[in-house]
């Protein structure tokens, strides 16, 4: 059953689209309309307009437009019902029990409520004597009381059923804690708390809902970090820690870190643009989510082999969406948290301003694999660098980075550009041949892109 038209009419009447859009986009009034940079595509000149008279938005660049519900759907990546629910919360309206499976909706709301109560309990524990180890840990990491409160940090004390007991007093069953990932069971069927003797980091989505948790041990137990499993309300591949705060940043970028503490330390130092992935590599869903809030991402991963590989993969994913990518190289410290503590906020701000653009970073990583004093290795470096530069669509970018690679290996820019051109011609030829083969094979072209899926009996 669809959402009643009268409910949607009232919701739209209570929603001022200028106020709504202004919470995401900086707008300035010109004539009867408001103008700003489009949140849906990259631009330097404002072509995004909001009409208070019509309660509509429209971008003259990418041609996206609509009303308040459509705006939230597009920007937050939500379905229709979820977008209506988000606007209803904003307007102080109760959602009608229609538009989706009522039992699933109630179960989802119940789980979110449970997570919220659990987060409050973890946080309240910090004021109790038995949680002294957790509070000491946060103090050792130099987190202020304000930061602890802002992020809702907490502590799960030792013991097997502390949370289960506390939530039972709130009316929640063990089975509900199991479904929310807050409790687990052993082979004997005993149900107990998932998080024990850990400092707790609530994971909050962009709408302010507590959807999961991360917990860090205070000793040498394994695993060091433990995250909630995927649930009805939480998917680690589709959410980012602290994006609920970073989405409001005025810094013009989002910094992608490897962990909770790096992100929290940056926020405490005034860099409110930091987020972290949740124990998983960056995914296409993460990138889509980021693209809703920024046009530039700075990657701040560790400089070890795992960090370099993760950065390379993240660059590839981010570039597909047109996001500008830079890479932060933290020198003199292990990570942003240590750097800020050692050198201070201003030094880190300078480091952030000097972040390397992604092509220079990738060329440097290639060069690091070779001894450029040896002719055969110089040739190998130049071939690999030329293959990378050949992927650039912009002739200007190809010339700039070809020249940089040539200078690194002490080769003429002209020779490097000639190799880049040869590779582009080869790549284009291979692409055309592949398209021709697909066009000549209707059965193959009808198959889905995912290799794990195959249609049978394609006509």
PDB file of C-alpha atoms in Angstrom, residues 218-370:
ATOM      1  CA  UNK A 218      42.672  -3.065  26.354  1.00  0.00           C
ATOM      2  CA  UNK A 219      45.117  -5.964  26.471  1.00  0.00           C
ATOM      3  CA  UNK A 220      46.741  -8.291  23.934  1.00  0.00           C
ATOM      4  CA  UNK A 221      43.551 -10.239  23.201  1.00  0.00           C
ATOM      5  CA  UNK A 222      42.561 -10.978  19.634  1.00  0.00           C
ATOM      6  CA  UNK A 223      41.031  -9.553  17.593  1.00  0.00           C
ATOM      7  CA  UNK A 224      42.330  -6.114  18.508  1.00  0.00           C
ATOM      8  CA  UNK A 225      39.287  -4.478  16.902  1.00  0.00           C
ATOM      9  CA  UNK A 226      35.891  -6.138  16.723  1.00  0.00           C
ATOM     10  CA  UNK A 227      33.038  -4.670  14.685  1.00  0.00           C
ATOM     11  CA  UNK A 228      29.349  -5.476  14.639  1.00  0.00           C
ATOM     12  CA  UNK A 229      28.378  -8.023  11.981  1.00  0.00           C
ATOM     13  CA  UNK A 230      26.082  -7.020   9.143  1.00  0.00           C
ATOM     14  CA  UNK A 231      22.506  -6.687  10.363  1.00  0.00           C
ATOM     15  CA  UNK A 232      19.166  -5.354   9.186  1.00  0.00           C
ATOM     16  CA  UNK A 233      20.430  -1.794   9.835  1.00  0.00           C
ATOM     17  CA  UNK A 234      24.203  -2.140   9.393  1.00  0.00           C
ATOM     18  CA  UNK A 235      26.439  -3.008   6.468  1.00  0.00           C
ATOM     19  CA  UNK A 236      30.139  -2.242   6.926  1.00  0.00           C
ATOM     20  CA  UNK A 237      30.650  -1.927   3.178  1.00  0.00           C
ATOM     21  CA  UNK A 238      28.076   0.860   2.909  1.00  0.00           C
ATOM     22  CA  UNK A 239      28.894   3.009   5.934  1.00  0.00           C
ATOM     23  CA  UNK A 240      31.843   5.100   7.093  1.00  0.00           C
ATOM     24  CA  UNK A 241      32.768   6.007  10.647  1.00  0.00           C
ATOM     25  CA  UNK A 242      32.167   9.704  11.486  1.00  0.00           C
ATOM     26  CA  UNK A 243      30.605  10.583   8.120  1.00  0.00           C
ATOM     27  CA  UNK A 244      27.620  11.846  10.109  1.00  0.00           C
ATOM     28  CA  UNK A 245      29.954  14.601  11.353  1.00  0.00           C
ATOM     29  CA  UNK A 246      32.274  14.991   8.354  1.00  0.00           C
ATOM     30  CA  UNK A 247      29.391  15.552   5.937  1.00  0.00           C
ATOM     31  CA  UNK A 248      28.985  19.027   7.479  1.00  0.00           C
ATOM     32  CA  UNK A 249      32.635  20.053   7.057  1.00  0.00           C
ATOM     33  CA  UNK A 250      33.515  23.357   5.396  1.00  0.00           C
ATOM     34  CA  UNK A 251      37.070  22.233   4.576  1.00  0.00           C
ATOM     35  CA  UNK A 252      36.188  21.235   1.007  1.00  0.00           C
ATOM     36  CA  UNK A 253      37.518  17.699   1.326  1.00  0.00           C
ATOM     37  CA  UNK A 254      37.116  14.451   3.220  1.00  0.00           C
ATOM     38  CA  UNK A 255      40.177  12.673   4.636  1.00  0.00           C
ATOM     39  CA  UNK A 256      39.978   8.884   4.574  1.00  0.00           C
ATOM     40  CA  UNK A 257      41.891   7.287   7.455  1.00  0.00           C
ATOM     41  CA  UNK A 258      42.536   3.702   8.482  1.00  0.00           C
ATOM     42  CA  UNK A 259      41.074   3.747  11.974  1.00  0.00           C
ATOM     43  CA  UNK A 260      38.763   5.228  14.553  1.00  0.00           C
ATOM     44  CA  UNK A 261      41.472   6.922  16.607  1.00  0.00           C
ATOM     45  CA  UNK A 262      43.055   8.721  13.639  1.00  0.00           C
ATOM     46  CA  UNK A 263      39.635  10.043  12.699  1.00  0.00           C
ATOM     47  CA  UNK A 264      38.765  11.106  16.248  1.00  0.00           C
ATOM     48  CA  UNK A 265      42.174  12.755  16.792  1.00  0.00           C
ATOM     49  CA  UNK A 266      41.736  14.784  13.604  1.00  0.00           C
ATOM     50  CA  UNK A 267      38.265  15.936  14.625  1.00  0.00           C
ATOM     51  CA  UNK A 268      39.535  16.932  18.080  1.00  0.00           C
ATOM     52  CA  UNK A 269      42.299  18.991  16.443  1.00  0.00           C
ATOM     53  CA  UNK A 270      39.744  20.844  14.331  1.00  0.00           C
ATOM     54  CA  UNK A 271      39.909  18.749  11.152  1.00  0.00           C
ATOM     55  CA  UNK A 272      36.252  17.771  11.051  1.00  0.00           C
ATOM     56  CA  UNK A 273      36.575  16.191   7.615  1.00  0.00           C
ATOM     57  CA  UNK A 274      37.978  12.793   8.660  1.00  0.00           C
ATOM     58  CA  UNK A 275      36.235   9.434   8.239  1.00  0.00           C
ATOM     59  CA  UNK A 276      37.314   5.792   8.462  1.00  0.00           C
ATOM     60  CA  UNK A 277      36.214   2.566   6.844  1.00  0.00           C
ATOM     61  CA  UNK A 278      34.888  -0.109   9.176  1.00  0.00           C
ATOM     62  CA  UNK A 279      37.412  -2.917   9.125  1.00  0.00           C
ATOM     63  CA  UNK A 280      37.111  -3.415   5.389  1.00  0.00           C
ATOM     64  CA  UNK A 281      38.725  -2.076   2.226  1.00  0.00           C
ATOM     65  CA  UNK A 282      37.081   0.850   0.486  1.00  0.00           C
ATOM     66  CA  UNK A 283      34.165  -0.353  -1.630  1.00  0.00           C
ATOM     67  CA  UNK A 284      32.174   1.050  -4.529  1.00  0.00           C
ATOM     68  CA  UNK A 285      29.315   1.711  -2.100  1.00  0.00           C
ATOM     69  CA  UNK A 286      31.683   3.720   0.115  1.00  0.00           C
ATOM     70  CA  UNK A 287      32.758   5.769  -2.883  1.00  0.00           C
ATOM     71  CA  UNK A 288      29.171   6.415  -3.940  1.00  0.00           C
ATOM     72  CA  UNK A 289      28.419   7.561  -0.399  1.00  0.00           C
ATOM     73  CA  UNK A 290      31.445   9.879  -0.348  1.00  0.00           C
ATOM     74  CA  UNK A 291      30.528  11.374  -3.722  1.00  0.00           C
ATOM     75  CA  UNK A 292      27.305  12.668  -2.159  1.00  0.00           C
ATOM     76  CA  UNK A 293      29.271  14.929   0.171  1.00  0.00           C
ATOM     77  CA  UNK A 294      32.575  15.887  -1.409  1.00  0.00           C
ATOM     78  CA  UNK A 295      34.446  16.442  -4.658  1.00  0.00           C
ATOM     79  CA  UNK A 296      37.867  15.763  -3.133  1.00  0.00           C
ATOM     80  CA  UNK A 297      39.201  12.918  -0.994  1.00  0.00           C
ATOM     81  CA  UNK A 298      42.599  12.815   0.693  1.00  0.00           C
ATOM     82  CA  UNK A 299      43.765   9.266   1.463  1.00  0.00           C
ATOM     83  CA  UNK A 300      45.701   8.902   4.705  1.00  0.00           C
ATOM     84  CA  UNK A 301      46.704   5.259   5.002  1.00  0.00           C
ATOM     85  CA  UNK A 302      49.775   3.673   6.593  1.00  0.00           C
ATOM     86  CA  UNK A 303      52.936   3.633   4.517  1.00  0.00           C
ATOM     87  CA  UNK A 304      53.451  -0.131   4.780  1.00  0.00           C
ATOM     88  CA  UNK A 305      52.781  -2.549   1.923  1.00  0.00           C
ATOM     89  CA  UNK A 306      49.183  -3.148   3.004  1.00  0.00           C
ATOM     90  CA  UNK A 307      48.527   0.600   3.244  1.00  0.00           C
ATOM     91  CA  UNK A 308      50.065   1.270  -0.174  1.00  0.00           C
ATOM     92  CA  UNK A 309      47.985  -1.470  -1.804  1.00  0.00           C
ATOM     93  CA  UNK A 310      44.839  -0.178  -0.115  1.00  0.00           C
ATOM     94  CA  UNK A 311      45.589   3.358  -1.292  1.00  0.00           C
ATOM     95  CA  UNK A 312      46.142   2.213  -4.882  1.00  0.00           C
ATOM     96  CA  UNK A 313      42.811   0.378  -4.870  1.00  0.00           C
ATOM     97  CA  UNK A 314      41.015   3.341  -3.299  1.00  0.00           C
ATOM     98  CA  UNK A 315      42.437   5.714  -5.929  1.00  0.00           C
ATOM     99  CA  UNK A 316      41.067   3.550  -8.732  1.00  0.00           C
ATOM    100  CA  UNK A 317      37.584   3.399  -7.206  1.00  0.00           C
ATOM    101  CA  UNK A 318      37.422   7.109  -6.368  1.00  0.00           C
ATOM    102  CA  UNK A 319      38.633   8.259  -9.771  1.00  0.00           C
ATOM    103  CA  UNK A 320      35.787   6.485 -11.548  1.00  0.00           C
ATOM    104  CA  UNK A 321      33.338   8.916  -9.955  1.00  0.00           C
ATOM    105  CA  UNK A 322      35.338  11.994 -10.927  1.00  0.00           C
ATOM    106  CA  UNK A 323      36.415  12.711  -7.342  1.00  0.00           C
ATOM    107  CA  UNK A 324      39.747  14.505  -7.076  1.00  0.00           C
ATOM    108  CA  UNK A 325      42.156  12.300  -5.126  1.00  0.00           C
ATOM    109  CA  UNK A 326      45.260  13.236  -3.172  1.00  0.00           C
ATOM    110  CA  UNK A 327      47.434  11.139  -0.871  1.00  0.00           C
ATOM    111  CA  UNK A 328      48.754  12.303   2.501  1.00  0.00           C
ATOM    112  CA  UNK A 329      52.263  11.155   3.348  1.00  0.00           C
ATOM    113  CA  UNK A 330      52.780  11.320   7.112  1.00  0.00           C
ATOM    114  CA  UNK A 331      56.515  11.659   7.795  1.00  0.00           C
ATOM    115  CA  UNK A 332      58.035  11.607  11.261  1.00  0.00           C
ATOM    116  CA  UNK A 333      55.108   9.729  12.812  1.00  0.00           C
ATOM    117  CA  UNK A 334      53.171   6.509  12.284  1.00  0.00           C
ATOM    118  CA  UNK A 335      49.789   8.100  11.617  1.00  0.00           C
ATOM    119  CA  UNK A 336      47.833  11.387  11.861  1.00  0.00           C
ATOM    120  CA  UNK A 337      47.076  10.798  15.553  1.00  0.00           C
ATOM    121  CA  UNK A 338      50.781  10.529  16.464  1.00  0.00           C
ATOM    122  CA  UNK A 339      51.733  13.381  14.128  1.00  0.00           C
ATOM    123  CA  UNK A 340      49.248  15.818  15.659  1.00  0.00           C
ATOM    124  CA  UNK A 341      50.401  14.915  19.170  1.00  0.00           C
ATOM    125  CA  UNK A 342      54.067  15.294  18.234  1.00  0.00           C
ATOM    126  CA  UNK A 343      54.005  18.390  16.020  1.00  0.00           C
ATOM    127  CA  UNK A 344      50.692  20.118  16.600  1.00  0.00           C
ATOM    128  CA  UNK A 345      47.692  21.230  14.593  1.00  0.00           C
ATOM    129  CA  UNK A 346      49.394  23.818  12.371  1.00  0.00           C
ATOM    130  CA  UNK A 347      52.092  21.378  11.267  1.00  0.00           C
ATOM    131  CA  UNK A 348      49.432  18.846  10.333  1.00  0.00           C
ATOM    132  CA  UNK A 349      47.470  21.517   8.461  1.00  0.00           C
ATOM    133  CA  UNK A 350      50.583  22.233   6.389  1.00  0.00           C
ATOM    134  CA  UNK A 351      51.040  18.518   5.781  1.00  0.00           C
ATOM    135  CA  UNK A 352      47.439  18.266   4.606  1.00  0.00           C
ATOM    136  CA  UNK A 353      47.832  21.221   2.243  1.00  0.00           C
ATOM    137  CA  UNK A 354      50.863  19.534   0.706  1.00  0.00           C
ATOM    138  CA  UNK A 355      49.173  16.184   0.089  1.00  0.00           C
ATOM    139  CA  UNK A 356      50.395  14.609  -3.136  1.00  0.00           C
ATOM    140  CA  UNK A 357      48.035  14.336  -6.098  1.00  0.00           C
ATOM    141  CA  UNK A 358      47.236  10.736  -6.903  1.00  0.00           C
ATOM    142  CA  UNK A 359      49.180  10.525 -10.178  1.00  0.00           C
ATOM    143  CA  UNK A 360      52.376  11.819  -8.608  1.00  0.00           C
ATOM    144  CA  UNK A 361      51.887   9.361  -5.750  1.00  0.00           C
ATOM    145  CA  UNK A 362      51.435   6.428  -8.129  1.00  0.00           C
ATOM    146  CA  UNK A 363      54.452   7.421 -10.206  1.00  0.00           C
ATOM    147  CA  UNK A 364      56.537   7.652  -7.035  1.00  0.00           C
ATOM    148  CA  UNK A 365      55.376   4.195  -5.995  1.00  0.00           C
ATOM    149  CA  UNK A 366      56.419   2.790  -9.375  1.00  0.00           C
ATOM    150  CA  UNK A 367      59.818   4.503  -9.184  1.00  0.00           C
ATOM    151  CA  UNK A 368      60.410   3.054  -5.704  1.00  0.00           C
ATOM    152  CA  UNK A 369      60.374  -0.458  -7.203  1.00  0.00           C
ATOM    153  CA  UNK A 370      63.365   0.165  -9.473  1.00  0.00           C
TER     154      UNK A 370
END
